[in-house]
Structures are given as structure tokens and as C-alpha cells.
CSV table of C-alpha atoms in Angstrom, one decimal:
chain,number,residue,atom,x,y,z
A,19,MET,CA,47.1,-134.5,-0.1
A,20,LYS,CA,44.5,-131.8,-1.0
A,21,THR,CA,45.2,-129.4,1.8
A,22,PRO,CA,48.9,-129.7,2.7
A,23,HIS,CA,49.1,-126.2,4.2
A,24,LEU,CA,46.1,-126.7,6.4
A,25,VAL,CA,47.3,-130.0,7.7
A,26,SER,CA,50.8,-128.7,8.4
A,27,ALA,CA,49.6,-125.5,10.1
A,28,PHE,CA,47.3,-127.7,12.3
A,29,ALA,CA,50.2,-130.0,13.1
A,30,ALA,CA,52.4,-127.0,13.9
A,31,LEU,CA,49.7,-125.7,16.2
A,32,LEU,CA,49.5,-129.0,18.0
A,33,ILE,CA,53.3,-129.2,18.4
A,34,LEU,CA,53.3,-125.7,19.8
A,35,ILE,CA,50.5,-126.5,22.3
A,36,ALA,CA,52.5,-129.6,23.4
A,37,ILE,CA,55.6,-127.4,23.8
A,38,LEU,CA,53.7,-124.9,25.9
A,39,ILE,CA,52.2,-127.6,28.1
A,40,GLY,CA,55.6,-129.1,28.6
A,41,GLY,CA,57.1,-125.7,29.3
A,42,THR,CA,54.4,-124.9,31.8
A,43,ALA,CA,55.1,-128.2,33.6
A,44,TYR,CA,58.8,-127.4,33.7
A,45,ALA,CA,58.1,-123.9,35.0
A,46,GLN,CA,55.9,-125.2,37.7
A,47,SER,CA,58.5,-127.8,38.8
A,48,MET,CA,61.1,-125.0,39.0
A,49,GLU,CA,58.7,-122.7,40.9
A,50,GLN,CA,58.0,-125.7,43.3
A,51,ARG,CA,61.8,-126.2,43.7
A,52,TYR,CA,62.6,-122.6,44.6
A,53,VAL,CA,59.4,-121.4,46.4
A,54,HIS,CA,60.7,-122.0,49.9
A,55,ALA,CA,64.0,-120.3,49.2
A,56,LEU,CA,62.1,-117.3,47.9
A,57,ALA,CA,59.9,-116.9,51.0
A,58,GLY,CA,60.8,-113.7,52.7
A,59,GLN,CA,62.7,-112.3,49.7
A,60,PHE,CA,60.0,-109.8,48.7
A,61,MET,CA,60.5,-110.5,45.0
A,62,LYS,CA,59.2,-108.0,42.6
A,63,VAL,CA,58.2,-110.8,40.3
A,64,ASN,CA,55.3,-111.4,42.8
A,65,ASN,CA,53.9,-107.9,42.3
A,66,LYS,CA,52.6,-108.4,38.8
A,67,GLY,CA,52.3,-112.2,38.4
A,68,SER,CA,50.8,-115.0,40.5
A,69,ALA,CA,52.7,-118.1,39.4
A,70,LEU,CA,54.8,-118.2,42.6
A,71,GLN,CA,51.8,-117.3,44.8
A,72,LYS,CA,49.8,-120.2,43.5
A,73,ILE,CA,52.7,-122.6,44.2
A,74,ALA,CA,53.2,-121.0,47.6
A,75,PHE,CA,49.6,-121.6,48.6
A,76,ARG,CA,50.1,-125.3,47.9
A,77,GLN,CA,52.9,-125.5,50.5
A,78,PRO,CA,51.6,-126.4,54.0
A,79,ASP,CA,54.5,-124.7,55.7
A,80,LEU,CA,54.2,-121.3,54.0
A,81,LEU,CA,51.8,-118.6,55.3
A,82,LEU,CA,51.0,-116.0,52.7
A,83,ILE,CA,50.8,-112.4,53.8
A,84,TYR,CA,49.5,-109.6,51.5
A,85,GLY,CA,50.1,-106.1,52.5
A,86,SER,CA,51.7,-102.7,52.0
A,87,SER,CA,54.6,-100.8,53.5
A,88,GLU,CA,53.9,-102.1,57.0
A,89,ILE,CA,55.1,-105.4,55.6
A,90,ALA,CA,57.5,-104.3,52.9
A,91,ASP,CA,59.5,-102.0,55.1
A,92,ARG,CA,62.0,-104.3,56.7
A,93,ILE,CA,62.8,-104.2,60.5
A,94,PRO,CA,66.0,-106.3,60.7
A,95,ASP,CA,65.9,-109.2,63.3
A,96,TYR,CA,62.3,-108.5,64.3
A,97,ASP,CA,60.0,-108.6,61.2
A,98,ALA,CA,58.2,-111.9,60.4
A,99,SER,CA,60.7,-112.9,57.6
A,100,ALA,CA,63.6,-112.6,60.1
A,101,ILE,CA,61.9,-114.3,63.1
A,102,PHE,CA,60.5,-117.2,61.1
A,103,GLN,CA,63.3,-117.5,58.5
A,104,LYS,CA,64.4,-120.9,59.7
A,105,TYR,CA,60.9,-122.3,60.3
A,106,PRO,CA,61.3,-122.4,64.1
A,107,THR,CA,57.7,-123.2,64.7
A,108,GLY,CA,57.1,-125.1,61.5
A,109,PHE,CA,56.3,-122.3,59.0
A,110,ALA,CA,57.7,-119.3,57.2
A,111,PRO,CA,55.9,-116.3,55.9
A,112,PHE,CA,55.6,-115.7,52.2
A,113,GLU,CA,55.0,-112.0,51.8
A,114,VAL,CA,53.5,-110.4,48.8
A,115,ALA,CA,53.9,-106.7,49.7
A,116,GLN,CA,54.6,-103.4,48.1
A,117,SER,CA,54.3,-99.9,49.5
A,118,GLY,CA,51.1,-98.2,48.6
A,119,VAL,CA,49.1,-101.4,47.8
A,120,THR,CA,45.5,-101.2,48.8
A,121,SER,CA,42.5,-103.6,49.0
A,122,LEU,CA,41.4,-103.3,45.4
A,123,MET,CA,44.8,-104.4,44.1
A,124,ILE,CA,44.9,-107.2,46.6
A,125,ALA,CA,41.5,-108.3,45.5
A,126,GLU,CA,42.7,-108.5,41.9
A,127,GLN,CA,45.9,-110.4,43.0
A,128,LEU,CA,43.8,-113.0,44.9
A,129,ALA,CA,41.3,-113.4,42.1
A,130,SER,CA,44.3,-114.2,40.0
A,131,VAL,CA,45.3,-117.0,42.5
A,132,GLY,CA,41.8,-118.4,42.1
A,133,PRO,CA,41.0,-121.9,43.2
A,134,ASP,CA,44.4,-122.4,44.9
A,135,LEU,CA,43.0,-120.2,47.7
A,136,ARG,CA,40.3,-122.7,48.7
A,137,GLY,CA,40.6,-123.7,52.3
A,138,LYS,CA,43.9,-121.8,52.7
A,139,LYS,CA,44.9,-119.4,55.4
A,140,VAL,CA,45.9,-116.0,54.2
A,141,VAL,CA,46.8,-112.8,56.1
A,142,ILE,CA,45.6,-109.4,54.8
A,143,SER,CA,47.8,-106.7,56.5
A,144,PHE,CA,47.2,-103.0,56.5
A,145,THR,CA,47.4,-99.8,58.5
A,146,PRO,CA,44.6,-97.4,59.5
A,147,SER,CA,46.2,-94.7,57.3
A,148,MET,CA,45.0,-96.6,54.3
A,149,PHE,CA,41.4,-95.5,55.2
A,150,LEU,CA,42.4,-91.8,55.6
A,151,THR,CA,42.5,-91.1,51.8
A,152,PRO,CA,39.5,-90.6,49.6
A,153,GLU,CA,40.7,-93.5,47.4
A,154,ILE,CA,43.9,-94.8,46.0
A,155,SER,CA,45.4,-92.2,43.7
A,156,PRO,CA,45.2,-92.9,39.9
A,157,THR,CA,48.9,-92.5,39.6
A,158,VAL,CA,49.7,-95.1,42.2
A,159,TYR,CA,47.0,-97.5,40.9
A,160,ALA,CA,48.3,-97.1,37.4
A,161,ALA,CA,51.9,-97.7,38.4
A,162,MET,CA,51.0,-100.9,40.3
A,163,PHE,CA,48.3,-102.1,37.8
A,164,SER,CA,48.8,-105.6,36.5
A,165,ARG,CA,46.9,-106.5,33.3
A,166,MET,CA,47.1,-110.1,34.4
A,167,TYR,CA,45.4,-109.5,37.7
A,168,ALA,CA,42.7,-107.3,36.2
A,169,ASN,CA,41.9,-109.8,33.5
A,170,GLU,CA,41.8,-112.7,36.0
A,171,LEU,CA,39.3,-110.9,38.1
A,172,ALA,CA,37.1,-109.7,35.3
A,173,PHE,CA,37.0,-113.1,33.7
A,174,SER,CA,37.1,-115.3,36.8
A,175,ALA,CA,34.9,-118.4,36.7
A,176,GLN,CA,35.0,-118.7,40.5
A,177,LEU,CA,33.6,-115.2,41.4
A,178,ASP,CA,29.9,-114.3,41.0
A,179,PHE,CA,28.6,-111.6,38.8
A,180,GLY,CA,27.9,-109.3,41.7
A,181,VAL,CA,31.5,-109.0,43.0
A,182,LYS,CA,32.9,-108.7,39.5
A,183,GLN,CA,30.4,-105.9,38.9
A,184,ALA,CA,31.4,-104.1,42.1
A,185,ALA,CA,35.1,-104.5,41.2
A,186,ALA,CA,34.5,-103.4,37.6
A,187,ARG,CA,32.9,-100.2,38.8
A,188,ARG,CA,35.9,-99.3,40.9
A,189,MET,CA,38.4,-100.4,38.2
A,190,LEU,CA,36.7,-98.1,35.7
A,191,ASN,CA,37.6,-95.2,37.9
A,192,TYR,CA,41.2,-95.6,36.6
A,193,PRO,CA,40.7,-95.3,32.9
A,194,THR,CA,44.3,-94.8,32.0
A,195,THR,CA,45.0,-98.4,33.0
A,196,LEU,CA,42.5,-99.6,30.4
A,197,GLU,CA,43.6,-97.5,27.4
A,198,ASN,CA,45.6,-100.4,25.8
A,199,GLU,CA,43.2,-103.1,27.0
A,200,PRO,CA,40.2,-103.1,24.7
A,201,VAL,CA,38.9,-106.5,25.7
A,202,LEU,CA,39.2,-105.9,29.4
A,203,HIS,CA,37.8,-102.4,29.1
A,204,PHE,CA,34.8,-103.7,27.1
A,205,ALA,CA,34.2,-106.4,29.6
A,206,LEU,CA,34.4,-104.1,32.6
A,207,GLN,CA,32.0,-101.7,31.0
A,208,ALA,CA,29.6,-104.5,30.3
A,209,LEU,CA,30.0,-105.8,33.9
A,210,ALA,CA,29.5,-102.3,35.4
A,211,GLU,CA,26.1,-101.8,33.6
A,212,ASP,CA,23.1,-103.8,34.8
A,213,SER,CA,21.1,-104.5,31.7
A,214,PRO,CA,20.5,-107.9,30.2
A,215,LEU,CA,22.1,-106.7,27.0
A,216,ASP,CA,25.3,-105.8,28.9
A,217,ARG,CA,25.3,-109.1,30.6
A,218,ALA,CA,25.0,-110.9,27.2
A,219,LEU,CA,27.8,-108.7,25.9
A,220,TYR,CA,30.0,-109.7,28.8
A,221,TYR,CA,29.4,-113.4,28.3
A,222,ALA,CA,30.0,-112.9,24.5
A,223,VAL,CA,33.5,-111.5,25.2
A,224,TRP,CA,34.2,-114.0,28.0
A,225,PRO,CA,36.0,-116.6,25.8
A,226,LEU,CA,38.3,-114.0,24.4
A,227,GLY,CA,39.0,-112.7,27.9
A,228,LYS,CA,39.8,-116.3,29.1
A,229,LEU,CA,42.2,-116.7,26.2
A,230,GLN,CA,43.8,-113.5,27.2
A,231,THR,CA,44.3,-114.6,30.8
A,232,THR,CA,45.6,-118.0,29.6
A,233,ILE,CA,48.3,-116.2,27.6
A,234,ALA,CA,49.1,-113.9,30.5
A,235,GLU,CA,49.5,-117.0,32.8
A,236,LEU,CA,52.0,-118.5,30.2
A,237,GLN,CA,53.8,-115.1,30.1
A,238,ASP,CA,53.9,-115.2,33.9
A,239,HIS,CA,55.6,-118.6,34.0
A,240,TRP,CA,58.1,-117.4,31.4
A,241,ASN,CA,58.8,-114.2,33.4
A,242,THR,CA,59.3,-116.3,36.5
A,243,LEU,CA,61.7,-118.6,34.8
A,244,THR,CA,63.7,-115.7,33.4
A,245,TYR,CA,63.8,-114.2,36.9
A,246,PHE,CA,65.3,-117.5,38.2
A,247,ALA,CA,67.8,-117.5,35.4
A,248,SER,CA,68.9,-114.0,36.3
A,249,HIS,CA,69.7,-115.2,39.8
A,250,PRO,CA,72.0,-118.2,39.2
A,251,THR,CA,73.4,-118.2,42.7
A,252,TRP,CA,70.1,-119.0,44.4
A,253,GLN,CA,70.0,-122.3,46.2
A,254,PRO,CA,66.7,-124.2,46.6
A,255,GLU,CA,67.5,-125.7,50.0
A,256,VAL,CA,66.5,-123.7,53.1
A,257,PRO,CA,67.9,-124.3,56.6
A,258,ARG,CA,65.2,-125.4,59.1
A,259,GLN,CA,65.8,-125.2,62.8
A,260,PRO,CA,62.9,-126.1,65.0
A,261,ALA,CA,63.0,-124.0,68.2
A,262,ALA,CA,60.8,-122.5,70.8
A,263,ILE,CA,60.6,-118.8,70.5
A,264,ASP,CA,61.2,-116.9,73.7
A,265,TRP,CA,58.5,-114.2,73.2
A,266,PRO,CA,58.9,-112.5,76.6
A,267,ALA,CA,62.7,-112.1,76.0
A,268,LEU,CA,62.1,-110.8,72.5
A,269,GLU,CA,59.5,-108.4,73.7
A,270,ALA,CA,61.8,-107.1,76.5
A,271,ALA,CA,64.7,-106.7,74.1
A,272,ALA,CA,62.6,-104.8,71.6
A,273,LYS,CA,61.1,-102.5,74.2
A,274,ASP,CA,64.6,-101.7,75.6
A,275,PHE,CA,65.7,-100.8,72.1
A,276,GLN,CA,62.6,-98.6,71.5
A,277,VAL,CA,63.0,-96.8,74.9
A,278,ALA,CA,66.7,-96.2,74.2
A,279,HIS,CA,66.3,-94.9,70.7
A,280,THR,CA,63.2,-92.6,71.2
A,281,SER,CA,64.5,-90.3,73.9
A,282,SER,CA,64.1,-87.1,71.9
A,283,ASN,CA,60.3,-87.0,71.9
A,284,PRO,CA,57.3,-88.1,74.0
A,285,PHE,CA,55.7,-90.1,71.2
A,286,GLY,CA,57.9,-93.1,70.9
A,287,ILE,CA,59.1,-92.0,67.4
A,288,PRO,CA,62.7,-93.1,66.8
A,289,ASN,CA,65.2,-90.3,67.2
A,290,SER,CA,66.4,-90.4,63.6
A,291,VAL,CA,62.9,-90.2,62.2
A,292,TRP,CA,61.9,-87.5,64.7
A,293,ILE,CA,64.8,-85.3,63.9
A,294,ALA,CA,64.5,-85.8,60.1
A,295,LYS,CA,60.7,-85.6,59.7
A,296,PHE,CA,58.8,-84.3,62.7
A,297,HIS,CA,60.9,-82.1,65.0
A,298,ASN,CA,59.3,-78.6,64.9
A,299,GLN,CA,57.0,-79.8,62.1
A,300,MET,CA,54.5,-81.9,64.0
A,301,PRO,CA,51.0,-80.3,63.5
A,302,LEU,CA,50.0,-80.2,67.1
A,303,ALA,CA,46.4,-79.3,67.9
A,304,ALA,CA,43.9,-79.3,70.7
A,305,VAL,CA,42.4,-82.7,71.4
A,306,GLY,CA,39.2,-83.1,69.4
A,307,SER,CA,39.8,-80.1,67.2
A,308,HIS,CA,40.3,-82.3,64.1
A,309,ASP,CA,37.7,-84.9,64.8
A,310,LYS,CA,35.3,-83.7,62.2
A,311,SER,CA,37.9,-83.8,59.3
A,312,TYR,CA,39.3,-87.1,60.5
A,313,LEU,CA,35.8,-88.7,60.7
A,314,GLY,CA,34.9,-87.2,57.3
A,315,LEU,CA,37.9,-88.7,55.7
A,316,LEU,CA,37.4,-92.1,57.4
A,317,LYS,CA,33.7,-92.5,56.7
A,318,ASN,CA,33.9,-91.4,53.1
A,319,SER,CA,37.0,-93.3,52.1
A,320,LEU,CA,36.3,-95.6,49.1
A,321,GLU,CA,38.9,-98.0,50.7
A,322,TRP,CA,35.9,-99.4,52.7
A,323,THR,CA,34.2,-100.3,49.4
A,324,ASP,CA,37.5,-101.9,48.2
A,325,LEU,CA,37.9,-103.8,51.4
A,326,ASP,CA,34.3,-105.1,51.0
A,327,ILE,CA,35.2,-106.3,47.5
A,328,LEU,CA,38.3,-107.9,48.8
A,329,LEU,CA,36.4,-109.8,51.5
A,330,ARG,CA,33.8,-110.9,49.0
A,331,VAL,CA,36.6,-112.3,46.8
A,332,LEU,CA,38.1,-114.1,49.7
A,333,THR,CA,34.8,-115.5,50.8
A,334,GLN,CA,33.8,-116.7,47.3
A,335,LEU,CA,37.2,-118.3,46.8
A,336,GLY,CA,36.9,-120.2,50.0
A,337,ALA,CA,39.9,-118.6,51.8
A,338,ARG,CA,40.4,-118.4,55.6
A,339,PRO,CA,41.7,-114.9,56.0
A,340,LEU,CA,43.0,-112.9,58.9
A,341,LEU,CA,42.5,-109.2,58.7
A,342,LEU,CA,45.6,-107.8,60.4
A,343,SER,CA,45.4,-104.1,61.2
A,344,ARG,CA,47.9,-102.1,63.1
A,345,PRO,CA,46.7,-99.9,65.9
A,346,ILE,CA,46.2,-96.2,65.3
A,347,ASN,CA,49.2,-94.5,66.9
A,348,GLY,CA,46.9,-93.0,69.5
A,349,THR,CA,49.3,-90.8,71.3
A,350,VAL,CA,50.4,-89.1,68.1
A,351,TRP,CA,46.9,-88.7,66.7
A,352,GLU,CA,45.6,-87.3,69.9
A,353,ALA,CA,48.4,-84.7,69.9
A,354,MET,CA,47.4,-83.9,66.3
A,355,GLY,CA,43.9,-83.1,67.4
A,356,VAL,CA,42.0,-86.4,67.0
A,357,SER,CA,40.3,-87.6,70.1
A,358,THR,CA,40.2,-91.2,71.3
A,359,SER,CA,36.5,-91.3,70.7
A,360,ALA,CA,37.0,-90.3,67.0
A,361,GLN,CA,39.8,-92.9,66.7
A,362,GLN,CA,37.3,-95.5,68.1
A,363,LYS,CA,35.3,-95.1,64.9
A,364,TYR,CA,38.0,-96.8,62.9
A,365,TYR,CA,37.9,-99.9,65.1
A,366,ASP,CA,34.1,-99.9,65.0
A,367,MET,CA,34.0,-99.8,61.2
A,368,LEU,CA,36.7,-102.4,60.9
A,369,GLN,CA,35.1,-104.8,63.4
A,370,SER,CA,31.7,-104.3,61.7
A,371,ILE,CA,33.0,-105.3,58.2
A,372,ALA,CA,34.9,-108.2,59.7
A,373,ALA,CA,31.8,-109.4,61.5
A,374,LYS,CA,29.7,-109.0,58.3
A,375,TYR,CA,31.9,-111.6,56.5
A,376,GLY,CA,32.8,-113.7,59.6
A,377,VAL,CA,36.5,-113.3,59.2
A,378,SER,CA,39.2,-113.2,61.9
A,379,LEU,CA,40.4,-109.8,62.8
A,380,VAL,CA,43.3,-108.6,64.9
A,381,ASP,CA,43.4,-104.8,65.2
A,382,PHE,CA,45.7,-104.3,68.2
A,383,GLN,CA,43.3,-101.8,69.6
A,384,ASN,CA,44.6,-102.6,73.1
A,385,HIS,CA,48.0,-101.2,72.0
A,386,ALA,CA,46.6,-97.9,70.6
A,387,ASN,CA,48.2,-96.0,73.4
A,388,ASP,CA,51.4,-98.0,73.6
A,389,LYS,CA,53.8,-95.4,72.3
A,390,TYR,CA,56.4,-98.0,71.5
A,391,PHE,CA,54.2,-100.1,69.1
A,392,SER,CA,54.6,-97.8,66.1
A,393,ILE,CA,57.4,-95.6,64.7
A,394,ASP,CA,55.3,-92.9,63.0
A,395,PHE,CA,51.8,-91.6,62.6
A,396,SER,CA,51.1,-94.0,59.8
A,397,SER,CA,51.3,-96.9,62.3
A,398,HIS,CA,54.3,-98.6,60.8
A,399,SER,CA,55.4,-101.1,63.5
A,400,SER,CA,58.5,-100.7,65.6
A,401,ARG,CA,60.6,-103.7,66.8
A,402,LEU,CA,58.2,-104.1,69.7
A,403,GLY,CA,55.1,-103.9,67.4
A,404,TRP,CA,56.6,-106.6,65.2
A,405,VAL,CA,57.1,-108.9,68.2
A,406,TYR,CA,53.3,-108.6,68.7
A,407,VAL,CA,52.6,-109.1,65.0
A,408,ASP,CA,54.9,-112.1,64.9
A,409,GLN,CA,53.1,-113.7,67.8
A,410,THR,CA,49.8,-113.1,66.1
A,411,LEU,CA,51.1,-114.7,62.8
A,412,ASP,CA,52.4,-117.7,64.8
A,413,SER,CA,49.0,-118.2,66.6
A,414,PHE,CA,47.1,-117.8,63.3
A,415,TYR,CA,49.2,-120.4,61.5
A,416,HIS,CA,48.9,-122.9,64.4
A,417,GLY,CA,45.1,-122.2,64.8
A,418,THR,CA,45.5,-120.9,68.4
A,419,LEU,CA,44.5,-117.3,67.7
A,420,ARG,CA,42.0,-116.1,70.2
B,15,MET,CA,77.1,-129.1,-12.6
B,16,SER,CA,77.1,-130.3,-9.0
B,17,ILE,CA,74.8,-127.4,-8.0
B,18,ARG,CA,72.4,-128.4,-10.7
B,19,ARG,CA,72.4,-132.0,-9.4
B,20,TRP,CA,72.0,-130.8,-5.8
B,21,THR,CA,69.0,-128.6,-6.8
B,22,ARG,CA,67.4,-131.5,-8.7
B,23,SER,CA,67.7,-133.8,-5.7
B,24,ILE,CA,66.2,-131.2,-3.4
B,25,THR,CA,63.3,-130.7,-5.8
B,26,GLU,CA,62.8,-134.4,-6.0
B,27,LEU,CA,62.9,-134.6,-2.2
B,28,TYR,CA,60.4,-131.8,-1.9
B,29,ALA,CA,58.1,-133.6,-4.3
B,30,ASN,CA,57.7,-136.4,-1.7
B,31,PRO,CA,54.5,-135.5,0.2
B,32,TRP,CA,55.8,-136.6,3.6
B,33,VAL,CA,58.9,-134.5,3.3
B,34,ARG,CA,56.9,-131.6,2.1
B,35,SER,CA,54.5,-131.9,5.0
B,36,ILE,CA,57.3,-132.0,7.5
B,37,LEU,CA,59.0,-129.0,6.1
B,38,LEU,CA,55.8,-127.0,5.9
B,39,THR,CA,55.0,-128.0,9.5
B,40,LEU,CA,58.5,-126.8,10.6
B,41,TYR,CA,58.0,-123.6,8.6
B,42,TYR,CA,54.7,-122.8,10.4
B,43,LEU,CA,56.1,-123.8,13.7
B,44,ALA,CA,59.0,-121.4,13.2
B,45,ILE,CA,56.6,-118.6,12.4
B,46,LEU,CA,54.5,-119.3,15.5
B,47,ILE,CA,57.5,-119.5,17.8
B,48,GLY,CA,58.9,-116.3,16.1
B,49,LEU,CA,55.7,-114.5,16.8
B,50,ILE,CA,55.7,-115.6,20.5
B,51,LEU,CA,59.3,-114.5,20.9
B,52,LEU,CA,58.6,-111.2,19.3
B,53,TYR,CA,55.3,-110.3,21.0
B,54,GLY,CA,54.7,-112.9,23.7
B,55,LYS,CA,56.9,-111.7,26.5
B,56,GLY,CA,54.2,-109.6,28.3
B,57,ASP,CA,54.9,-106.7,30.6
B,58,PHE,CA,55.6,-107.6,34.2
B,59,SER,CA,57.8,-104.6,35.0
B,60,THR,CA,57.3,-103.2,38.4
B,61,PRO,CA,57.1,-99.5,39.3
B,62,LYS,CA,59.8,-97.6,41.1
B,63,PHE,CA,59.2,-96.9,44.8
B,64,ILE,CA,55.9,-95.1,45.3
B,65,TYR,CA,54.9,-94.1,48.8
B,66,GLN,CA,51.6,-92.5,49.8
B,67,GLY,CA,51.8,-93.0,53.6
B,68,PHE,CA,51.0,-96.7,53.7
């Protein structure tokens, strides 16, 4: 044999590839086995990897919900993971949520899910307060940055050049996240420019980027397996109890609770929150006196650009999304100087962008002055608010949303 | 004496091209797996709680 080292090295490589393929199949079988038991668990493993999300999208009885603190902050007995825990109407929510997450990060997450999104229902949840910041802060973006998600978006074969270019321009606004990512950084710079040379450079580096994303996907499976291994008491079986949900009774019980626990203030804010955060500190102002600054923040927020990118990603991946906003806590914002007509601008802009992409939107505008819907000025839902949200999720899953 | 015989038998075994190929393959495989174990884990750590109002 003239080249024994070469032949052996090649054979070792083939064996390694076979091991990795076998390992991936095993990981996917474990993910499939546990995915239902993990619905409603808000696992951190979901915030940087997408292996479980891909498997969850393949389950007809799971509804994926992406969102921020309005989802991640639990309301015992009333939030979606509690109400639908035992699949009473045939499904359970699978939440991928983390406080502070915004549209750009969700766009990267969903680009990472890729073709598994085609034809699937997905809920994008958010609060109006997301649009009252100029853009997501670099510190928060860096903390939540996932190199896997970013690479998957930059080197996606399912997304067109235009949406990748728009995302790249935004991602380059957070340079610290790219300091240790030379291939990704190079590709994003090439995407962001518009010359034929840059486009050629992007395609030149594309195979390397794809290799990088493949490695990240293998790492994601390994990370998920080690996560399972660190929770040996988890059981894959989940109890299922089909039952009709008595929505009016839930609504009445939730409202009674809110009324009884918000007696210290006229805004429907829970007594504990009011005393700890707002009592004597609420910046009260004449109605309309803060309209200009409110509208300035709202109209100039880059979050609208990011939401546009997210909707383009969803459209190009063939998803069937529901945009699920919470209502502005109208009573509170009016007391803080923002008039109803200024608040209306938020709904107008939201309805406009939803119409542009033809996606379903529920904004609960009819609850804007329902002081028991939210528990703070950031529009986090109360128990009563959650009952309305739960009904919306149920209708969306069953295709009866009006 | 026995060590010398043992060494000779190993050398004879290694002279066999099939054995040599298998050992080399295992050697390269061990290197590749070692590299993966050392550098292939990836970083999926999640941040501590960060809150910016939503």
C-alpha cells in the first residue's frame, strides 16, 4: 500500500461521519421522545439552540409561541402553559420565550428552524413597550446572542438575498457579538453592501458558513442530550385529559381576583406591585402632554424594521403566523400624559404592517381601557388578560380565530 | 527474554498491512474524536435575567 496514512485518515473520517450521523439520529429520537413533556417548561436550552424547536414544529398537537416577558413571566393557573397543560382541547403550547427578546432575535431563531416552519402555525407574542425603545440595547442583544441562530440566518438557503441583507445591516449594529466570528462577520459585511463584488464574496464564503452551521447543529444536539442527561427524573409521558374549558367561569374568577387584589389604586395594578413600584412614584401628567415624545419614540423605533424583517422571514419560510400583541394599558398611559389618539398610532402602525404581509393579528385594542387586563404599564397580562390570551390561542390553533 | 519475544511479535504483527491500516485508522479516529471532545462542545450558555421592560 503506497499511501497507508492517507487511506487510514480517510477511513477514520468516514467512520467519524457515520458516528455523527448515528448520533444525530439518536439525539433526534430522544428529542422526539421528550418534546411533549418539555412543552411549557421554558427550557433555557431553547434560547440558544433550535433542535427541540424543529422537533416541536413537527408535532401536530404543539403550538409554538415565541415571545418575551409577557410569556416568560408565569401567572400560575391562568397562563397558557397552565390552562393547556393536559391538552384539554387537543394541543399544548410550546413556549420559546425569554425576557427582553425582540423581533430581530426571533427572526434569527426562526431562520434557524428553517424548512420545518413551512405550513406551520406559530405565534409571535409581544407588548407595545417593545416599540418604545430606539432599538434593543447592545448589552441585551449581546447577552442573548446565539452564534448558531446568527449563522443560520446569514447562510440560510431558504431566505432570499434581500431579507438576509436587511438582517445583516441590523446585526452589524452590534459589533461586539461578531468579534470572535470572522466568517459570520465577513459574510454579514458582504451581505450588507450592495455591489456585485460583495455578493460574489458572500457566495465565496457561503460553503464555509454552511459548514459552520452544520457543526453548530451537531453541537446543539449534543447540548440537548446533555441537558436531558442532567435531568434524569424527567418522564416522557404526559397526561392528556380532553375537556371543555369553561371560559366564562374562568373569566369571572380571574376578574374577581383582580378586583380583590387591586384595591389600592385606580389603575388595576396589583396591590403588591403598586406599593413596591408605583405608589408615589407614578409620573402623572396632563392628558396629551407627553404625546409628542411618545409618538417620537414609537415612530422612530428600529423595532418596526426588525418586525418587518421577522415577517419577511416568516413569509419566506412559509409559516402561518399570528401576531399577538397585548393592549396598551390605556388607563395608565393616559394618566402618564399620553392621550388615546396618540396611543391609537401604535395600533395603526401594527395593523398596517400586519396587512402588508397578510398575517393574522390580535392586538386586543378593544381591551385598551380594561384596567384589569394588564398588571403594569408594560402591558404584562393579569389573570384576566391571560384568559383572553388563552382563548385567542385556542381559537388560532383550531382555526376559528375571527 | 519474554519482553524481547513480545516486542518481536508486535513488530511482526505491525508489519502486516491490514493490521497496520486498522491501527492507523484507530489512531486517526482517536485524534479526531479527541479534537471534538476538546473543542467541539460549543457555547449554548444562557444569560442571567435581563429585563428592559418587556
